[in-house]
mmCIF file of N, CA and C in Angstrom:
data_model
loop_
_atom_site.group_PDB
_atom_site.id
_atom_site.type_symbol
_atom_site.label_atom_id
_atom_site.label_comp_id
_atom_site.label_asym_id
_atom_site.label_seq_id
_atom_site.Cartn_x
_atom_site.Cartn_y
_atom_site.Cartn_z
ATOM 1 N N SER A 1 72.227 72.536 123.266
ATOM 2 C CA SER A 1 71.956 72.792 121.847
ATOM 3 C C SER A 1 73.239 73.190 121.129
ATOM 4 N N ALA A 2 73.214 73.143 119.819
ATOM 5 C CA ALA A 2 74.394 73.522 119.037
ATOM 6 C C ALA A 2 74.728 74.991 119.276
ATOM 7 N N PHE A 3 73.697 75.834 119.344
ATOM 8 C CA PHE A 3 73.940 77.259 119.553
ATOM 9 C C PHE A 3 74.651 77.500 120.880
ATOM 10 N N GLN A 4 74.219 76.775 121.925
ATOM 11 C CA GLN A 4 74.852 76.936 123.237
ATOM 12 C C GLN A 4 76.313 76.514 123.169
ATOM 13 N N ASN A 5 76.580 75.411 122.473
ATOM 14 C CA ASN A 5 77.960 74.937 122.357
ATOM 15 C C ASN A 5 78.821 75.973 121.645
ATOM 16 N N ILE A 6 78.268 76.577 120.589
ATOM 17 C CA ILE A 6 79.007 77.602 119.847
ATOM 18 C C ILE A 6 79.273 78.810 120.749
ATOM 19 N N SER A 7 78.265 79.214 121.511
ATOM 20 C CA SER A 7 78.426 80.361 122.400
ATOM 21 C C SER A 7 79.522 80.089 123.420
ATOM 22 N N GLU A 8 79.522 78.868 123.981
ATOM 23 C CA GLU A 8 80.539 78.531 124.976
ATOM 24 C C GLU A 8 81.925 78.505 124.343
ATOM 25 N N ALA A 9 81.999 77.992 123.116
ATOM 26 C CA ALA A 9 83.288 77.938 122.425
ATOM 27 C C ALA A 9 83.810 79.352 122.167
ATOM 28 N N LEU A 10 82.930 80.246 121.722
ATOM 29 C CA LEU A 10 83.347 81.624 121.453
ATOM 30 C C LEU A 10 83.785 82.310 122.745
ATOM 31 N N ALA A 11 83.075 82.045 123.834
ATOM 32 C CA ALA A 11 83.438 82.648 125.117
ATOM 33 C C ALA A 11 84.821 82.172 125.546
ATOM 34 N N ALA A 12 85.096 80.887 125.347
ATOM 35 C CA ALA A 12 86.405 80.339 125.722
ATOM 36 C C ALA A 12 87.501 80.964 124.869
ATOM 37 N N VAL A 13 87.239 81.112 123.565
ATOM 38 C CA VAL A 13 88.232 81.698 122.664
ATOM 39 C C VAL A 13 88.494 83.153 123.036
ATOM 40 N N SER A 14 87.439 83.922 123.283
ATOM 41 C CA SER A 14 87.628 85.330 123.616
ATOM 42 C C SER A 14 88.381 85.464 124.935
ATOM 43 N N SER A 15 88.137 84.538 125.873
ATOM 44 C CA SER A 15 88.848 84.559 127.148
ATOM 45 C C SER A 15 90.329 84.297 126.920
ATOM 46 N N ASP A 16 90.634 83.302 126.072
ATOM 47 C CA ASP A 16 92.030 82.972 125.774
ATOM 48 C C ASP A 16 92.710 84.151 125.077
ATOM 49 N N VAL A 17 92.018 84.777 124.129
ATOM 50 C CA VAL A 17 92.588 85.913 123.401
ATOM 51 C C VAL A 17 92.855 87.064 124.371
ATOM 52 N N GLY A 18 91.944 87.295 125.300
ATOM 53 C CA GLY A 18 92.126 88.362 126.283
ATOM 54 C C GLY A 18 93.365 88.118 127.131
ATOM 55 N N SER A 19 93.555 86.870 127.557
ATOM 56 C CA SER A 19 94.724 86.527 128.365
ATOM 57 C C SER A 19 95.996 86.713 127.549
ATOM 58 N N PHE A 20 95.945 86.303 126.283
ATOM 59 C CA PHE A 20 97.095 86.417 125.390
ATOM 60 C C PHE A 20 97.452 87.891 125.189
ATOM 61 N N HIS A 21 96.438 88.729 124.990
ATOM 62 C CA HIS A 21 96.647 90.156 124.775
ATOM 63 C C HIS A 21 97.279 90.784 126.016
ATOM 64 N N VAL A 22 96.771 90.418 127.187
ATOM 65 C CA VAL A 22 97.318 90.954 128.440
ATOM 66 C C VAL A 22 98.778 90.543 128.585
ATOM 67 N N ALA A 23 99.098 89.300 128.228
ATOM 68 C CA ALA A 23 100.481 88.821 128.329
ATOM 69 C C ALA A 23 101.401 89.647 127.432
ATOM 70 N N ILE A 24 100.924 90.018 126.250
ATOM 71 C CA ILE A 24 101.732 90.821 125.324
ATOM 72 C C ILE A 24 101.924 92.239 125.886
ATOM 73 N N VAL A 25 100.852 92.829 126.383
ATOM 74 C CA VAL A 25 100.926 94.199 126.896
ATOM 75 C C VAL A 25 101.864 94.264 128.096
ATOM 76 N N GLU A 26 101.789 93.267 128.966
ATOM 77 C CA GLU A 26 102.672 93.225 130.129
ATOM 78 C C GLU A 26 104.020 92.683 129.688
#
């Protein structure tokens, strides 16, 4: 469904942002 696709997209973005944040902190 569209909602599932949006949820997966948001999860991927938040994962990428988390990795980016960790890279900055380290």
